[in-house]
Amino acid sequence: MALLSISEPGQSPKRSQAKKYALGIDLGTTNSLVASASADGPCVITDQDGAALLPSVVAYLGKDKPEPVLVGEPALKHAEHISSVKRLMGRGASDIKHKLSYTLVEPETGGMPLIETQAGLKSPVEVSAEILKVLAARGKSYLGKELGKEVDKECDGEIDGIVLTVPAYFDEAQRQATKDAARIAGLKVLRLLSEPTAAAVAYGLDKKLEGNVIIFDLGGGTFDVSLMRLEKGVFEVLATGGDTALGGDDFDRAIMRWVQEESKVEPKQEQIAELSSIAREAKHTLSNKDAVELNFSGWSGILSRENYYQLVDPLIELTLKACRRVLRDAAMKVDEITDVVMVGGSTRSPRVQEKVERFFQRPLLNELDPDQVVALGAAIQADILVGNKYDSDLLLLDVNPLSLGIETMGSLVEKIIPRNTTIPVSRAQEFTTFKDGQTVMSLHVLQGERELVEDCRSLAKFELRGIPPMVAGAAVIRVSFQVDADGLLSVAAEEKSSGVKSSIVVKPSFGLEEKEIESMIKASHREAEHDRDLRRLKENEVDALRIIEAIDSALAQDAELLDTSELKALQQSLSALQETLKSGDADLIQQHSEALNELSATFAARRMDSQIKSAFTGKTLDEVDR
Ligand code: ADP
Ligand code: MG
């Protein structure tokens, strides 16, 4: 008899909810990682070789190659690779001031510069999407294999969503570009989370921190410092600061300049990548040793720790300056800080640790791998957001990193949402007309801390039309700003007496047009199809070769088992298959393989019979029985 589940009136019977699959992704300037949170806690997902870090590097080899796009370690080995693409996300050509090992092309229509590759011009968003695809594939295969076993629902490779991290400093355009990259990679973004917040999530859960915590994140390309208050599982960001153009890459460049000065060798364009990796290796060595020998283009020299510190101390000083500013923003003194969390590969440098420790006058927290902290936190957050019960009391409060405002008379910026306001948030302010009978009002949305329009970043312009003619100053125009949980902004304006309205979802100046995103998504699907087709062709070719070889060798041994017409038919079918192998047509190869297979079935059966017979020949029945 079946058991009935009985529930009290007003209560719905409890059903076990299907586990949802979510990933946390740290899309770093230098390295990217993917992590997953299971019942046992979060873990970083490694590749087949056990590597957790995926270098954020992409190489396009061209469409005709079996592997048209390389990502990570294989891309690094390729001479023409694209690195640090995160620095280009949502930026205009004029924002990019450092030397690149690849060529940028400014599109006629304005917007993000495009990168010259073997496969044509690529947007930084598309390049990031390639990195995300590899991480997602890694995540999918892990979820399918590992978690699929634990839960009733098989993970069929579908991911319910991801949490993607961005530097706290990222502005609208950069956030939007990051989200677009995920869309192109076919991923659903549950939330963009700022990297320091993710780090706090990882540490807060493991250590149950309480108090005022500094998250000091010095990676390869970005520096982020955040001051957070942790209390009873609530993380609140009090202030953020940092620099989108400061990180370990700058340490590398300082060493490169030193080599250049000492060796008097002016590196050629094609030597820059080599010199940069020599510099990086030297830097890593100096984290453990007192001196390192460098060899470049026939020159060699010794860089001592002392000399190295002279090169990088000014850079470390910049990070401390940003720390001072964050403390000032939050009106907090150094001695009110209870903990300092170290995040990012560059915090492995003893000099960085020494200086930060001295600045904050307390021991640093660095038990978790500084490379992994952000991805682990993102995975925990992703798991909560898809509705798995991991730690449901956890509440996350994030802030908008830069002030948002509107242009007023005299090219001044009126701030509507100040920086470090907790998001999601909506704020409104009232404005009025300036001329008698004015029926149109232009609205110019800006982001930044400065007072003058020209010093802030222009986000969008739109107009409110149809204001009833009134004397100057009589109309009441309410402008409201709304920032969602991802930090994305929409602005609306309404004239109150008439109710005329206008609104805009802010399309960042260096974002992509919807059309462009669509076409990139399509191109990405086409590529996936192309890859799939190519794989199928390869598999069919291998199958065909296997069959040909088997039949060839069978004919060499046992051709006499066939009569002339059978032999002829088989040979014909065999050469037909050999011929189609050159065609590159997967279907045709499969058809001919199947035909040959079928035709050879009788032959195979006869060979089997004859082998059994020959095994029996010359043996007594007794022997056969045994
Ligand atoms: P991002 O967040 O920008 O992707 P990561 O957190 O992965 O960067 O940090 C990468 C940076 O850390 C690189 O500049 C790398 O050279 C640096 N790094 C890694 N290990 C060490 C080390 N042992 N000593 C000094 N720097 C290191
Ligand atoms: Mg990082």
XYZ file of C-alpha atoms and ligand atoms in Angstrom:
654
model
C 0.000 0.000 0.000
C 1.258 3.456 -0.814
C 1.784 5.826 2.083
C -0.082 9.079 1.917
C 1.625 12.181 3.101
C -0.751 14.122 5.286
C -0.332 17.800 5.922
C -2.059 20.014 8.431
C -4.683 22.412 7.053
C -2.984 25.567 5.842
C 0.331 23.848 5.506
C 1.605 22.670 2.204
C 3.290 19.296 2.149
C 7.046 19.649 2.179
C 8.733 18.591 -0.999
C 12.389 18.146 -1.365
C 13.506 20.863 -3.663
C 15.705 19.980 -6.562
C 19.245 21.148 -6.109
C 20.135 24.074 -8.296
C 23.481 24.497 -9.931
C 25.382 27.713 -9.555
C 28.943 28.838 -10.029
C 31.023 31.691 -8.717
C 33.425 33.212 -11.209
C 36.311 35.554 -10.522
C 37.086 37.128 -13.889
C 40.475 38.584 -13.084
C 42.790 40.793 -15.081
C 45.577 38.271 -14.827
C 43.929 35.077 -13.678
C 40.370 33.814 -13.577
C 38.822 31.082 -11.472
C 35.575 29.223 -11.078
C 34.252 27.830 -7.817
C 31.237 25.943 -6.596
C 29.585 25.709 -3.214
C 28.386 22.259 -2.223
C 27.117 20.952 1.091
C 30.736 20.537 2.231
C 31.522 24.180 1.605
C 32.944 26.085 -1.303
C 35.768 24.781 -3.453
C 37.654 26.001 -6.454
C 37.205 23.859 -9.562
C 40.441 22.815 -11.217
C 41.098 21.705 -14.789
C 42.119 18.130 -15.754
C 45.696 18.912 -14.747
C 44.679 20.197 -11.327
C 45.272 23.885 -12.089
C 42.877 26.300 -10.382
C 44.061 29.514 -12.030
C 43.162 30.095 -15.652
C 45.433 32.810 -17.025
C 43.088 35.461 -18.465
C 44.747 35.187 -21.839
C 43.206 34.485 -25.240
C 44.813 33.760 -28.603
C 42.899 33.728 -31.881
C 44.501 31.446 -34.434
C 41.996 31.911 -37.250
C 38.860 30.117 -38.331
C 40.526 27.476 -40.506
C 42.549 26.052 -37.590
C 41.209 22.980 -35.736
C 41.276 25.039 -32.537
C 40.451 28.580 -33.645
C 40.630 30.062 -30.128
C 43.056 29.235 -27.331
C 42.446 30.306 -23.742
C 44.739 30.209 -20.704
C 48.079 28.435 -20.585
C 48.034 27.321 -24.274
C 47.273 30.901 -25.320
C 50.216 32.195 -23.259
C 52.566 29.998 -25.276
C 51.279 31.542 -28.462
C 53.213 34.576 -29.633
C 50.181 36.736 -30.411
C 47.992 36.619 -27.346
C 45.637 39.031 -25.676
C 46.213 39.593 -21.973
C 44.830 41.962 -19.324
C 41.713 42.507 -21.424
C 39.815 43.411 -18.257
C 41.607 46.755 -18.389
C 39.839 47.507 -21.671
C 36.347 46.529 -20.552
C 33.959 49.427 -20.901
C 36.787 51.862 -21.598
C 37.446 54.291 -24.413
C 40.756 54.448 -26.263
C 41.734 57.583 -24.340
C 41.406 55.729 -21.021
C 44.089 53.246 -22.018
C 47.461 54.695 -21.302
C 49.821 51.771 -20.875
C 51.782 49.852 -23.472
C 50.003 46.817 -24.887
C 51.453 43.841 -26.692
C 48.585 43.942 -29.186
C 47.123 46.549 -31.504
C 43.938 48.446 -30.800
C 41.674 49.913 -33.418
C 39.289 52.703 -32.559
C 35.903 51.972 -34.108
C 34.476 54.732 -36.305
C 31.302 54.758 -34.250
C 33.256 55.401 -31.051
C 33.045 53.123 -28.041
C 35.367 50.416 -26.831
C 38.497 49.970 -28.915
C 38.725 46.704 -30.833
C 41.651 44.327 -30.800
C 43.372 43.189 -33.989
C 43.527 39.390 -34.142
C 44.096 36.597 -36.673
C 40.330 36.172 -36.659
C 39.591 39.824 -37.335
C 38.707 42.620 -34.928
C 37.474 41.504 -31.511
C 35.798 43.513 -28.793
C 37.203 43.179 -25.256
C 33.757 41.849 -24.348
C 34.071 38.969 -26.822
C 37.556 38.153 -25.558
C 36.261 38.025 -21.977
C 33.423 35.794 -23.149
C 36.004 33.273 -24.396
C 37.529 33.118 -20.905
C 34.088 32.721 -19.343
C 33.209 29.892 -21.740
C 36.240 27.892 -20.631
C 35.455 28.465 -16.946
C 31.814 27.548 -17.486
C 32.790 24.345 -19.287
C 35.083 23.494 -16.376
C 32.250 24.183 -13.953
C 29.696 22.208 -15.948
C 31.887 19.154 -16.180
C 32.567 19.304 -12.441
C 28.916 19.745 -11.508
C 27.952 16.900 -13.828
C 30.511 14.503 -12.373
C 30.819 15.424 -8.714
C 27.555 16.937 -7.618
C 25.455 14.814 -9.969
C 26.313 11.873 -7.720
C 25.229 13.565 -4.507
C 21.774 14.711 -5.471
C 18.721 13.196 -7.067
C 18.747 15.504 -10.041
C 21.395 14.744 -12.619
C 23.187 17.862 -13.669
C 22.746 17.808 -17.404
C 25.306 20.522 -17.854
C 22.730 23.272 -17.408
C 23.826 25.926 -14.974
C 21.086 27.859 -13.215
C 23.194 30.943 -12.836
C 26.514 32.468 -11.946
C 27.789 35.188 -9.676
C 30.446 37.166 -11.438
C 32.811 39.432 -9.543
C 34.016 42.886 -10.582
C 36.359 45.334 -8.862
C 34.425 47.594 -6.509
C 35.752 50.505 -8.503
C 34.135 49.399 -11.765
C 31.818 52.041 -13.179
C 28.566 51.523 -15.082
C 30.234 50.898 -18.432
C 32.662 48.372 -17.022
C 29.927 46.507 -15.154
C 27.692 46.427 -18.188
C 30.548 45.193 -20.401
C 31.206 42.375 -17.906
C 27.563 41.367 -17.907
C 27.490 41.454 -21.704
C 30.484 39.096 -21.805
C 28.585 36.578 -19.680
C 25.584 36.834 -21.972
C 27.724 36.160 -25.009
C 29.152 33.128 -23.217
C 25.571 31.905 -22.717
C 25.589 32.381 -18.951
C 22.902 33.802 -16.732
C 24.304 36.341 -14.312
C 22.469 36.192 -11.001
C 24.438 39.083 -9.594
C 27.557 41.076 -10.148
C 29.379 41.126 -6.853
C 32.267 43.344 -5.989
C 35.463 41.409 -5.410
C 36.163 42.615 -1.862
C 32.611 41.800 -0.871
C 33.130 38.278 -2.202
C 36.360 37.998 -0.203
C 34.523 39.080 2.919
C 31.893 36.439 2.283
C 34.565 33.770 2.060
C 36.309 34.898 5.238
C 33.202 35.817 7.144
C 31.760 32.354 6.823
C 34.937 30.553 7.689
C 35.977 32.719 10.572
C 32.799 34.492 11.679
C 34.551 37.792 11.757
C 33.002 40.712 13.525
C 34.148 44.265 13.375
C 35.638 46.675 10.888
C 37.542 44.854 8.229
C 39.854 46.102 5.505
C 39.944 44.026 2.344
C 43.256 44.739 0.661
C 43.184 43.257 -2.844
C 46.280 43.717 -4.940
C 46.016 41.602 -8.080
C 47.740 41.815 -11.412
C 45.854 44.726 -12.880
C 43.720 46.305 -10.218
C 43.959 47.456 -6.650
C 40.876 47.498 -4.480
C 40.607 48.456 -0.883
C 37.340 48.235 0.950
C 36.297 48.918 4.454
C 33.494 46.625 5.565
C 31.560 46.172 8.731
C 30.820 42.573 9.581
C 28.157 41.945 12.146
C 26.089 38.832 12.793
C 26.454 37.615 9.229
C 25.668 40.983 7.724
C 28.348 42.442 5.526
C 28.107 46.108 4.915
C 30.548 47.975 2.741
C 31.306 51.266 4.441
C 33.722 52.653 1.891
C 35.668 51.594 -1.144
C 38.688 52.939 -2.917
C 41.619 51.856 -5.012
C 42.889 52.147 -8.520
C 41.777 50.300 -11.669
C 45.254 50.742 -13.084
C 47.527 49.539 -10.297
C 48.699 45.989 -9.668
C 51.406 43.389 -10.069
C 51.673 44.283 -13.770
C 53.084 47.628 -12.664
C 55.653 45.826 -10.507
C 56.610 43.852 -13.631
C 56.851 47.040 -15.656
C 59.071 48.650 -13.016
C 61.458 45.705 -13.339
C 61.251 45.918 -17.139
C 62.262 49.560 -17.022
C 65.121 48.694 -14.699
C 66.366 46.027 -17.115
C 66.105 48.507 -19.953
C 68.118 51.120 -18.065
C 70.764 48.704 -16.817
C 71.181 46.814 -20.082
C 70.760 49.770 -22.419
C 68.766 47.383 -24.613
C 65.665 48.955 -26.119
C 63.288 45.994 -26.449
C 61.685 45.506 -29.834
C 57.916 45.139 -30.038
C 58.237 41.350 -30.375
C 60.511 41.165 -27.291
C 58.116 42.903 -24.925
C 56.196 39.760 -24.035
C 59.447 37.919 -23.309
C 60.839 40.731 -21.168
C 57.574 40.996 -19.293
C 57.622 37.318 -18.374
C 61.277 37.533 -17.323
C 60.332 40.448 -15.074
C 57.364 38.580 -13.593
C 59.450 35.529 -12.807
C 62.093 37.694 -11.155
C 59.392 39.341 -9.064
C 58.058 35.979 -7.902
C 61.582 34.846 -7.031
C 62.128 38.003 -5.000
C 59.136 37.039 -2.859
C 61.279 34.158 -1.537
C 64.908 35.095 -2.205
C 67.214 38.030 -1.501
C 68.327 38.534 -5.083
C 67.633 37.301 -8.584
C 69.666 37.049 -11.764
C 68.052 38.376 -14.924
C 69.060 37.536 -18.487
C 67.750 39.449 -21.442
C 68.954 39.734 -25.010
C 72.549 38.817 -24.207
C 72.678 40.989 -21.083
C 72.618 39.696 -17.532
C 72.398 41.419 -14.186
C 71.472 40.918 -10.537
C 68.506 42.591 -8.960
C 68.723 42.641 -5.167
C 65.729 42.840 -2.898
C 66.945 46.221 -1.753
C 67.000 47.564 -5.304
C 63.695 45.929 -6.076
C 62.086 47.579 -3.063
C 63.256 50.956 -4.319
C 61.461 50.230 -7.589
C 58.187 49.109 -6.068
C 57.927 51.058 -2.842
C 56.341 54.033 -4.634
C 53.695 51.665 -6.006
C 53.025 50.171 -2.575
C 52.883 53.706 -1.219
C 50.043 54.393 -3.702
C 48.072 51.504 -2.213
C 48.545 52.905 1.281
C 47.424 56.312 0.099
C 44.186 54.727 -1.114
C 43.829 53.025 2.301
C 44.186 56.389 4.012
C 41.471 57.828 1.785
C 39.078 54.979 2.524
C 39.588 55.478 6.255
C 38.916 59.174 5.811
C 35.762 58.476 3.746
C 34.392 56.307 6.532
C 35.621 58.727 9.220
C 37.502 55.914 10.886
C 40.896 55.693 12.507
C 43.460 52.971 11.958
C 42.990 51.654 15.499
C 39.295 51.042 14.863
C 40.157 48.451 12.209
C 39.825 44.980 13.670
C 41.119 42.874 10.777
C 42.946 43.187 7.498
C 42.259 40.561 4.818
C 44.832 40.041 2.080
C 43.530 39.176 -1.373
C 45.195 38.892 -4.791
C 48.418 37.259 -5.956
C 50.535 40.345 -5.362
C 49.894 40.213 -1.618
C 52.294 37.235 -1.616
C 55.084 39.806 -1.792
C 56.662 40.104 1.678
C 57.286 43.801 1.070
C 53.584 44.414 0.477
C 52.687 42.440 3.613
C 55.287 44.251 5.671
C 54.078 47.689 4.605
C 50.382 46.932 4.988
C 50.963 45.343 8.372
C 52.904 48.360 9.530
C 50.254 50.729 8.199
C 47.370 49.015 9.975
C 49.474 48.032 12.997
C 48.106 44.515 13.218
C 48.739 40.992 11.936
C 47.198 40.304 8.535
C 44.645 37.634 7.692
C 45.921 35.515 4.874
C 45.015 31.929 5.715
C 42.888 31.464 2.619
C 44.711 31.296 -0.675
C 44.795 34.958 -1.803
C 44.127 33.849 -5.378
C 41.014 31.898 -4.491
C 39.246 34.000 -1.881
C 37.160 35.999 -4.341
C 35.949 32.989 -6.349
C 35.057 31.095 -3.166
C 32.965 33.982 -1.898
C 31.249 34.307 -5.278
C 30.368 30.597 -5.224
C 28.805 30.900 -1.780
C 26.782 33.882 -2.909
C 25.706 32.121 -6.125
C 24.523 29.127 -4.153
C 22.400 31.364 -1.938
C 20.965 33.285 -4.872
C 19.775 30.182 -6.740
C 17.944 29.223 -3.589
C 20.048 26.414 -2.178
C 20.084 26.533 1.586
C 23.683 27.154 2.336
C 23.492 29.954 4.840
C 20.227 31.692 4.274
C 20.620 34.273 7.053
C 23.400 35.866 5.126
C 22.523 39.311 3.937
C 24.694 41.264 1.612
C 24.792 44.982 1.353
C 26.851 46.457 -1.422
C 27.544 50.092 -2.288
C 27.774 52.107 -5.464
C 31.423 52.933 -5.913
C 31.167 56.370 -7.559
C 28.742 59.254 -7.128
C 25.949 59.569 -9.671
C 24.453 62.893 -10.565
C 23.085 65.267 -13.107
C 24.372 68.350 -14.915
C 22.990 71.652 -13.674
C 23.477 75.264 -14.768
C 27.069 76.358 -15.133
C 28.310 72.883 -16.109
C 28.197 71.736 -12.526
C 27.324 68.267 -11.301
C 24.570 67.855 -8.741
C 25.136 64.523 -6.990
C 21.955 62.518 -6.557
C 23.384 59.281 -5.217
C 26.674 59.860 -3.409
C 29.437 57.266 -3.561
C 29.337 54.492 -0.992
C 25.543 54.535 -0.787
C 24.203 51.058 -0.093
C 22.532 49.513 -3.154
C 19.927 48.775 -4.433
C 18.852 52.345 -3.923
C 16.581 54.921 -5.438
C 16.835 58.653 -4.826
C 15.014 61.591 -6.303
C 15.550 65.315 -6.462
C 13.430 68.147 -7.810
C 14.549 70.609 -10.445
C 12.850 73.416 -12.281
C 12.902 75.219 -15.601
C 15.228 78.060 -16.235
C 13.486 80.025 -19.011
C 9.918 81.312 -19.355
C 7.827 78.957 -21.517
C 10.524 76.279 -21.543
C 8.969 73.013 -22.831
C 12.039 70.815 -23.115
C 14.593 69.921 -20.495
C 17.866 68.163 -21.311
C 19.197 65.760 -18.744
C 22.824 64.790 -18.635
C 23.701 61.898 -16.312
C 27.222 61.813 -14.917
C 29.404 59.662 -12.719
C 32.353 60.792 -10.643
C 33.492 62.729 -7.617
C 34.443 66.031 -9.232
C 32.312 69.166 -9.338
C 32.653 70.071 -13.000
C 30.930 68.173 -15.786
C 34.133 67.956 -17.823
C 35.896 66.135 -14.978
C 33.242 63.458 -14.608
C 32.329 60.574 -16.889
C 29.293 61.203 -19.042
C 26.903 58.268 -18.800
C 23.861 59.333 -20.785
C 21.859 62.242 -22.147
C 18.129 62.352 -22.647
C 15.306 64.874 -22.884
C 12.036 65.503 -21.140
C 9.642 67.011 -23.708
C 6.106 68.349 -23.449
C 6.527 70.420 -20.310
C 3.531 72.840 -20.280
C 4.756 76.413 -20.871
C 5.112 78.180 -17.525
C 7.145 80.996 -16.101
C 10.700 80.112 -15.290
C 10.969 78.273 -12.003
C 7.316 77.213 -11.841
C 7.586 73.702 -13.266
C 8.564 70.964 -10.818
C 10.644 68.259 -12.439
C 11.371 65.269 -10.336
C 14.454 63.350 -11.424
C 14.835 59.921 -9.894
C 17.852 57.656 -9.984
C 17.591 53.959 -9.366
C 20.570 51.642 -8.971
C 19.836 47.907 -8.984
C 21.696 45.202 -7.099
C 24.253 44.878 -9.906
C 25.049 48.561 -9.679
C 23.274 49.392 -12.937
C 21.450 52.683 -13.198
C 18.162 53.866 -14.635
C 17.039 57.466 -14.561
C 13.532 58.915 -14.883
C 12.248 62.468 -15.069
C 8.673 63.640 -14.523
C 7.058 67.050 -14.637
C 4.661 66.946 -11.712
C 1.789 69.205 -12.737
C 1.331 67.649 -16.191
C 2.655 64.187 -15.451
C 4.826 64.089 -18.601
C 7.547 61.507 -18.175
C 10.749 60.382 -19.747
C 13.231 57.777 -18.675
C 16.366 56.057 -19.712
C 18.206 52.922 -18.738
C 21.699 54.214 -18.722
C 23.604 52.909 -21.676
C 27.198 53.489 -20.755
C 29.273 55.522 -23.215
C 31.650 52.659 -23.857
C 29.113 49.882 -23.821
C 28.002 47.793 -26.737
C 24.842 48.314 -28.741
C 22.173 45.670 -28.243
C 22.564 44.787 -31.931
C 26.272 44.176 -31.443
C 25.628 41.896 -28.477
C 23.054 39.918 -30.437
C 25.439 39.425 -33.318
C 28.216 38.383 -30.934
C 25.916 35.839 -29.321
C 25.052 34.492 -32.761
C 28.692 34.365 -33.796
C 29.480 32.532 -30.590
C 26.776 29.941 -31.301
C 28.060 29.566 -34.847
C 31.542 28.944 -33.502
C 30.238 26.380 -31.028
C 28.442 24.662 -33.907
C 31.590 24.799 -35.988
C 33.568 23.231 -33.113
C 30.948 20.536 -32.682
C 30.882 19.771 -36.406
C 34.623 19.591 -36.477
C 34.689 17.171 -33.568
C 32.062 14.962 -35.193
C 34.023 14.900 -38.438
C 37.186 13.910 -36.587
C 35.354 11.149 -34.710
C 33.787 9.780 -37.882
C 37.126 9.840 -39.658
C 38.749 7.904 -36.834
C 35.881 5.384 -36.883
C 36.175 4.940 -40.625
C 39.934 4.406 -40.443
C 39.434 1.804 -37.729
C 36.915 -0.109 -39.868
C 39.101 0.107 -42.967
C 42.076 -1.204 -41.074
C 40.122 -4.074 -39.510
C 38.705 -5.169 -42.852
C 42.040 -4.814 -44.618
C 43.703 -7.099 -42.156
C 40.773 -9.549 -42.197
C 40.984 -9.710 -45.998
C 44.707 -10.324 -45.847
C 44.091 -13.370 -43.655
C 40.784 -14.830 -44.764
C 39.867 -13.532 -48.234
C 39.229 -17.156 -49.361
C 36.107 -17.288 -47.142
C 34.362 -14.992 -49.660
C 33.257 -15.817 -53.181
C 34.319 -13.573 -56.039
C 31.232 -11.394 -56.109
C 31.222 -10.956 -52.318
C 34.881 -10.034 -52.344
C 34.314 -7.557 -55.127
C 31.408 -5.889 -53.302
C 33.423 -5.587 -50.113
C 36.445 -4.151 -51.897
C 34.247 -1.646 -53.691
C 32.637 -0.521 -50.470
C 36.072 -0.284 -48.872
C 37.493 1.965 -51.564
C 34.308 4.045 -51.572
C 34.839 4.735 -47.875
C 38.515 5.518 -48.454
C 37.455 7.975 -51.124
C 34.842 9.753 -48.958
C 37.438 10.153 -46.210
C 38.946 12.907 -48.319
C 35.591 14.691 -48.596
C 35.562 16.180 -45.090
C 31.818 15.409 -45.021
C 30.930 13.880 -41.662
C 27.549 12.523 -42.819
C 28.918 10.880 -45.948
C 31.754 9.265 -44.013
C 29.299 7.948 -41.449
C 27.000 6.547 -44.182
C 29.805 4.718 -45.942
C 31.235 3.445 -42.670
C 27.857 1.998 -41.752
C 27.410 0.471 -45.223
C 30.810 -1.182 -45.050
C 30.142 -2.401 -41.537
C 26.888 -3.997 -42.621
C 28.363 -5.546 -45.722
C 31.180 -7.072 -43.706
C 28.861 -8.677 -41.139
C 28.561 -11.990 -43.034
C 32.295 -12.027 -43.577
C 32.899 -11.483 -39.871
C 30.468 -14.309 -38.996
C 32.208 -16.700 -41.389
C 35.600 -15.828 -39.937
C 34.286 -16.510 -36.465
C 32.968 -19.951 -37.563
C 36.196 -20.812 -39.259
C 38.233 -19.793 -36.217
C 36.089 -21.943 -33.936
C 36.405 -24.848 -36.352
C 40.153 -24.501 -36.528
C 40.307 -24.332 -32.752
C 38.502 -27.709 -32.642
C 40.534 -29.326 -35.368
C 42.736 -32.155 -34.135
C 41.228 -32.242 -30.654
C 39.139 -35.009 -29.130
C 35.729 -34.216 -27.779
C 37.075 -34.733 -24.263
C 39.651 -32.002 -24.779
C 37.044 -29.628 -26.140
C 34.796 -30.265 -23.150
C 37.471 -29.368 -20.722
P 43.972 39.546 -10.824
O 42.984 39.609 -9.713
O 44.359 40.879 -11.355
O 43.620 38.585 -11.906
P 45.673 37.847 -9.218
O 45.058 38.028 -7.904
O 45.564 36.522 -9.867
O 45.329 39.000 -10.222
O 47.216 38.215 -9.052
C 48.070 38.167 -10.118
C 49.306 38.933 -9.752
O 49.916 38.334 -8.609
C 50.335 38.898 -10.872
O 50.862 40.188 -11.072
C 51.364 37.967 -10.316
O 52.655 38.231 -10.840
C 51.277 38.253 -8.836
N 51.861 37.196 -8.019
C 51.522 35.890 -7.989
N 52.321 35.207 -7.156
C 53.195 36.113 -6.650
C 54.306 36.038 -5.745
N 54.676 34.865 -5.209
N 54.971 37.182 -5.460
C 54.621 38.351 -6.012
N 53.604 38.492 -6.864
C 52.901 37.398 -7.191
Mg 41.535 39.400 -8.451
